[in-house]
Amino acid sequence: MTLQLLVAAMHKEPLALAEEMHIESDAIIVSQGEEYGYEELTYKGHEIRYFAMAERGVGLSRNHALLRADREISLFADEDIVYEPGYAKAVTDAFEQYPDADMILFNVQASPGRETYHIDEPGRVSAWKCGRYPTYSFAVRTAVVHRLNITFSLLFGGGARYSNGEDSLFIRECIKKGMKVYKVPVLIGREKERQSTWFEGYNHKFFYDRGVLYHYLYGIWKKPRALRFLLAHKEEMCKEIRWKQAYGIMCQGMRSVREK
């Protein structure tokens, strides 16, 4: 079983990045904000295909890599992930263990203050639980995603109109189209500490964009899910904007989709 790492990066030299990330598999690296270019390189016996592109947007970069992926398993990555020794085997072993899995989510230790999830035990992932997992935890059977024509939203994520959520929408689309999604408590990497490219605090834009995301993510259940989200996180998120006001802002974001 073959694996390919799909890396979304910005202004990165490919071999230096491979060294920083401890890459030990074939990889496709897409670097944004560059003059157009393409290189085929070798790093420690692994094929690195490097695409430079002028356009920005993490969803665009991920789609660019995904559409060119040609190994059995695709593992999504960001430039600030440092991989554990043996990560490639750990991922392919999980697919061997769950032969009916089309997608498996893995643990990647986030930098302090950015933790959104931790997988403690294996199991299936439902559409109701798709809002927790970052893209760099995803591994998919490439042929299945290609056959079902699943791509990342260009509306959400770094460099897009709305702050984040492309990862949640991707999982939801996978499940909606019949893919079997599993999670396993296997650590494959760690996130280096760095400043977020999109998060500027729990401000008006954060809650507005979250409302837009919930419209697409939860449909008729968007308002109760928004209320549940705010009540669960109000101590952390609602210090400057109180939770009732934040709920109103999220509802504004939901309405904005219907009004267009």
Short mmCIF file of C-alpha atoms in Angstrom, two decimals:
data_model
loop_
_atom_site.label_atom_id
_atom_site.label_comp_id
_atom_site.label_asym_id
_atom_site.label_seq_id
_atom_site.Cartn_x
_atom_site.Cartn_y
_atom_site.Cartn_z
CA MET A 1 0.00 0.00 0.00
CA THR A 2 1.53 3.34 -1.09
CA LEU A 3 1.15 6.72 0.63
CA GLN A 4 1.60 10.29 -0.57
CA LEU A 5 1.75 13.37 1.64
CA LEU A 6 -0.20 16.36 0.26
CA VAL A 7 1.33 19.53 1.72
CA ALA A 8 -0.21 23.02 1.63
CA ALA A 9 2.57 25.59 2.13
CA MET A 10 3.51 29.21 1.46
CA HIS A 11 6.89 30.55 0.33
CA LYS A 12 8.73 27.28 1.04
CA GLU A 13 11.75 25.68 -0.61
CA PRO A 14 10.74 22.01 -1.10
CA LEU A 15 13.79 20.11 0.16
CA ALA A 16 14.23 22.39 3.17
CA LEU A 17 10.54 21.89 3.99
CA ALA A 18 10.87 18.09 3.63
CA GLU A 19 13.73 18.23 6.15
CA GLU A 20 11.73 20.41 8.58
CA MET A 21 8.68 18.15 8.39
CA HIS A 22 10.66 14.88 8.65
CA ILE A 23 9.00 13.58 5.50
CA GLU A 24 9.54 9.86 4.90
CA SER A 25 7.09 9.18 2.08
CA ASP A 26 6.37 10.42 -1.41
CA ALA A 27 4.86 13.91 -1.34
CA ILE A 28 3.22 16.65 -3.35
CA ILE A 29 4.04 20.14 -2.07
CA VAL A 30 1.97 23.11 -3.25
CA SER A 31 3.47 26.49 -2.31
CA GLN A 32 1.25 29.58 -2.63
CA GLY A 33 2.26 33.13 -3.49
CA GLU A 34 5.06 32.12 -5.86
CA GLU A 35 5.87 32.45 -9.54
CA TYR A 36 4.44 29.46 -11.36
CA GLY A 37 6.78 26.50 -11.44
CA TYR A 38 7.12 22.72 -11.18
CA GLU A 39 9.96 20.46 -10.05
CA GLU A 40 10.45 16.75 -9.51
CA LEU A 41 12.89 16.09 -6.68
CA THR A 42 14.13 13.19 -4.57
CA TYR A 43 14.43 13.34 -0.79
CA LYS A 44 15.89 10.34 1.05
CA GLY A 45 14.70 8.04 -1.71
CA HIS A 46 11.18 9.49 -1.89
CA GLU A 47 9.63 11.35 -4.82
CA ILE A 48 8.77 15.00 -4.11
CA ARG A 49 6.64 16.80 -6.70
CA TYR A 50 6.70 20.56 -6.11
CA PHE A 51 4.14 22.98 -7.55
CA ALA A 52 4.50 26.75 -7.14
CA MET A 53 1.38 28.82 -7.77
CA ALA A 54 0.54 32.51 -7.56
CA GLU A 55 -3.04 32.13 -6.30
CA ARG A 56 -3.70 31.95 -2.57
CA GLY A 57 -6.22 29.97 -0.55
CA VAL A 58 -5.67 26.78 1.41
CA GLY A 59 -8.63 25.03 -0.23
CA LEU A 60 -7.22 25.79 -3.66
CA SER A 61 -3.80 24.43 -2.67
CA ARG A 62 -5.29 21.24 -1.23
CA ASN A 63 -7.42 20.66 -4.34
CA HIS A 64 -4.40 21.27 -6.56
CA ALA A 65 -2.51 18.54 -4.72
CA LEU A 66 -5.45 16.16 -4.39
CA LEU A 67 -6.30 16.22 -8.10
CA ARG A 68 -2.69 15.25 -8.87
CA ALA A 69 -2.37 12.59 -6.17
CA ASP A 70 -1.56 9.17 -7.61
CA ARG A 71 -0.78 6.92 -4.65
CA GLU A 72 -3.22 4.60 -2.92
CA ILE A 73 -3.45 6.69 0.25
CA SER A 74 -3.34 10.50 0.46
CA LEU A 75 -2.41 12.10 3.79
CA PHE A 76 -3.12 15.83 4.03
CA ALA A 77 -0.53 18.09 5.66
CA ASP A 78 0.30 21.68 6.57
CA GLU A 79 3.80 23.10 6.43
CA ASP A 80 4.03 23.37 10.23
CA ILE A 81 3.54 19.66 10.98
CA VAL A 82 6.57 17.65 12.12
CA TYR A 83 5.94 13.95 11.53
CA GLU A 84 6.74 11.11 13.89
CA PRO A 85 9.21 8.42 12.72
CA GLY A 86 7.25 5.65 11.03
CA TYR A 87 4.17 7.78 10.33
CA ALA A 88 3.75 6.37 6.82
CA LYS A 89 3.66 2.79 8.07
CA ALA A 90 1.32 3.76 10.92
CA VAL A 91 -1.16 5.19 8.41
CA THR A 92 -1.05 2.28 5.98
CA ASP A 93 -1.24 -0.21 8.89
CA ALA A 94 -4.48 1.48 10.02
CA PHE A 95 -6.00 1.02 6.57
CA GLU A 96 -4.95 -2.63 6.66
CA GLN A 97 -6.62 -2.95 10.06
CA TYR A 98 -9.82 -1.29 8.79
CA PRO A 99 -10.12 -2.57 5.20
CA ASP A 100 -13.60 -1.08 4.77
CA ALA A 101 -12.40 2.43 5.75
CA ASP A 102 -12.34 5.03 2.99
CA MET A 103 -11.01 7.73 5.31
CA ILE A 104 -9.20 7.57 8.67
CA LEU A 105 -8.53 10.40 11.12
CA PHE A 106 -5.32 10.37 13.18
CA ASN A 107 -3.95 12.27 16.15
CA VAL A 108 -1.67 15.21 15.48
CA GLN A 109 -0.64 17.09 18.62
CA ALA A 110 -1.59 20.75 18.19
CA SER A 111 0.50 23.59 19.60
CA PRO A 112 -0.64 24.95 23.01
CA GLY A 113 -3.89 26.87 22.83
CA ARG A 114 -4.90 25.40 19.46
CA GLU A 115 -6.10 21.99 20.61
CA THR A 116 -9.50 21.18 19.12
CA TYR A 117 -9.58 17.39 19.35
CA HIS A 118 -7.92 14.27 20.70
CA ILE A 119 -8.82 10.73 19.66
CA ASP A 120 -8.86 8.43 22.69
CA GLU A 121 -10.43 5.33 21.16
CA PRO A 122 -11.13 3.99 17.66
CA GLY A 123 -14.55 4.16 16.04
CA ARG A 124 -16.73 5.47 13.23
CA VAL A 125 -17.18 9.22 12.70
CA SER A 126 -20.69 10.55 12.07
CA ALA A 127 -21.76 13.74 10.32
CA TRP A 128 -22.70 15.19 13.72
CA LYS A 129 -19.09 14.88 14.89
CA CYS A 130 -17.37 16.25 11.79
CA GLY A 131 -16.73 19.75 13.16
CA ARG A 132 -13.79 18.87 15.42
CA TYR A 133 -11.08 17.52 13.17
CA PRO A 134 -8.38 19.49 11.28
CA THR A 135 -7.41 18.62 7.74
CA TYR A 136 -3.94 17.47 8.79
CA SER A 137 -5.58 14.55 10.62
CA PHE A 138 -7.12 13.21 7.38
CA ALA A 139 -5.96 10.25 5.32
CA VAL A 140 -8.13 9.03 2.43
CA ARG A 141 -8.22 6.36 -0.22
CA THR A 142 -7.29 8.51 -3.21
CA ALA A 143 -9.25 6.59 -5.83
CA VAL A 144 -12.46 6.79 -3.78
CA VAL A 145 -12.23 10.58 -3.38
CA HIS A 146 -11.47 10.97 -7.09
CA ARG A 147 -14.37 8.72 -8.09
CA LEU A 148 -16.83 10.62 -5.90
CA ASN A 149 -15.48 14.00 -7.10
CA ILE A 150 -14.93 15.35 -3.58
CA THR A 151 -12.89 18.54 -3.20
CA PHE A 152 -12.33 21.26 -0.61
CA SER A 153 -14.56 24.32 -0.46
CA LEU A 154 -13.02 27.51 -1.84
CA LEU A 155 -15.28 29.65 0.36
CA PHE A 156 -13.74 28.62 3.69
CA GLY A 157 -10.22 28.46 5.12
CA GLY A 158 -7.06 30.57 5.10
CA GLY A 159 -7.05 33.00 2.18
CA ALA A 160 -10.78 32.48 1.47
CA ARG A 161 -13.83 34.66 2.14
CA TYR A 162 -14.76 32.91 5.39
CA SER A 163 -12.23 32.13 8.10
CA ASN A 164 -12.22 28.36 8.50
CA GLY A 165 -14.34 25.24 8.16
CA GLU A 166 -13.16 23.69 4.91
CA ASP A 167 -12.04 20.65 6.90
CA SER A 168 -15.48 20.07 8.47
CA LEU A 169 -17.24 20.48 5.13
CA PHE A 170 -14.85 18.00 3.52
CA ILE A 171 -15.63 15.29 6.10
CA ARG A 172 -19.36 16.01 5.81
CA GLU A 173 -19.19 15.63 2.02
CA CYS A 174 -17.27 12.36 2.37
CA ILE A 175 -19.90 10.95 4.72
CA LYS A 176 -22.79 12.32 2.64
CA LYS A 177 -21.44 10.51 -0.43
CA GLY A 178 -21.21 7.20 1.39
CA MET A 179 -17.58 7.01 2.46
CA LYS A 180 -16.84 5.12 5.67
CA VAL A 181 -14.89 7.40 8.00
CA TYR A 182 -13.00 6.05 11.01
CA LYS A 183 -10.85 7.58 13.76
CA VAL A 184 -7.91 5.89 15.48
CA PRO A 185 -5.83 6.90 18.56
CA VAL A 186 -2.55 6.87 16.63
CA LEU A 187 -0.17 9.84 16.89
CA ILE A 188 1.48 10.64 13.55
CA GLY A 189 2.86 14.15 14.09
CA ARG A 190 3.04 17.39 16.05
CA GLU A 191 2.20 20.96 15.10
CA LYS A 192 4.95 23.58 15.47
CA GLU A 193 3.98 26.71 17.33
CA ARG A 194 3.24 29.63 15.00
CA GLN A 195 0.82 32.51 14.59
CA SER A 196 -2.48 31.54 13.00
CA THR A 197 -3.01 32.72 9.44
CA TRP A 198 -6.72 33.35 10.04
CA PHE A 199 -7.57 33.57 13.76
CA GLU A 200 -7.66 37.14 15.13
CA GLY A 201 -9.66 36.49 18.27
CA TYR A 202 -13.30 35.79 19.10
CA ASN A 203 -14.54 38.89 17.31
CA HIS A 204 -17.53 39.75 15.11
CA LYS A 205 -15.99 38.09 12.02
CA PHE A 206 -15.28 34.87 13.93
CA PHE A 207 -18.92 34.41 14.98
CA TYR A 208 -20.35 35.68 11.66
CA ASP A 209 -18.21 33.27 9.63
CA ARG A 210 -19.09 30.46 12.04
CA GLY A 211 -22.78 31.16 11.37
CA VAL A 212 -22.23 30.87 7.61
CA LEU A 213 -20.36 27.60 8.16
CA TYR A 214 -23.15 26.17 10.32
CA HIS A 215 -25.69 26.93 7.59
CA TYR A 216 -23.80 24.67 5.19
CA LEU A 217 -22.75 22.14 7.81
CA TYR A 218 -25.97 21.47 9.73
CA GLY A 219 -28.86 22.68 7.55
CA ILE A 220 -32.13 22.89 9.51
CA TRP A 221 -30.26 22.08 12.72
CA LYS A 222 -27.90 25.05 12.41
CA LYS A 223 -29.46 27.22 15.14
CA PRO A 224 -29.60 24.60 17.92
CA ARG A 225 -26.07 23.52 17.00
CA ALA A 226 -24.90 27.14 17.19
CA LEU A 227 -26.53 27.55 20.60
CA ARG A 228 -24.94 24.32 21.83
CA PHE A 229 -21.54 25.46 20.55
CA LEU A 230 -21.72 28.81 22.33
CA LEU A 231 -22.97 27.40 25.64
CA ALA A 232 -20.21 24.78 25.62
CA HIS A 233 -17.46 27.35 24.95
CA LYS A 234 -18.81 30.61 26.41
CA GLU A 235 -16.21 30.79 29.21
CA GLU A 236 -13.41 30.76 26.66
CA MET A 237 -14.97 32.49 23.66
CA CYS A 238 -17.48 34.97 25.05
CA LYS A 239 -15.41 37.28 27.23
CA GLU A 240 -15.60 40.37 24.98
CA ILE A 241 -18.77 39.49 23.05
CA ARG A 242 -21.36 37.95 25.36
CA TRP A 243 -22.84 34.64 24.24
CA LYS A 244 -26.33 36.03 23.46
CA GLN A 245 -24.81 38.70 21.23
CA ALA A 246 -22.52 36.11 19.66
CA TYR A 247 -25.56 33.94 18.90
CA GLY A 248 -27.20 36.92 17.18
CA ILE A 249 -24.10 37.44 15.06
CA MET A 250 -24.04 33.76 14.09
CA CYS A 251 -27.69 34.04 13.05
CA GLN A 252 -26.77 37.07 10.90
CA GLY A 253 -24.21 34.90 9.13
CA MET A 254 -26.83 32.18 8.59
CA ARG A 255 -29.33 34.67 7.15
CA SER A 256 -26.73 36.18 4.82
CA VAL A 257 -26.51 32.89 2.90
CA ARG A 258 -30.28 32.75 2.32
CA GLU A 259 -30.43 36.39 1.23
CA LYS A 260 -27.93 35.99 -1.61
#
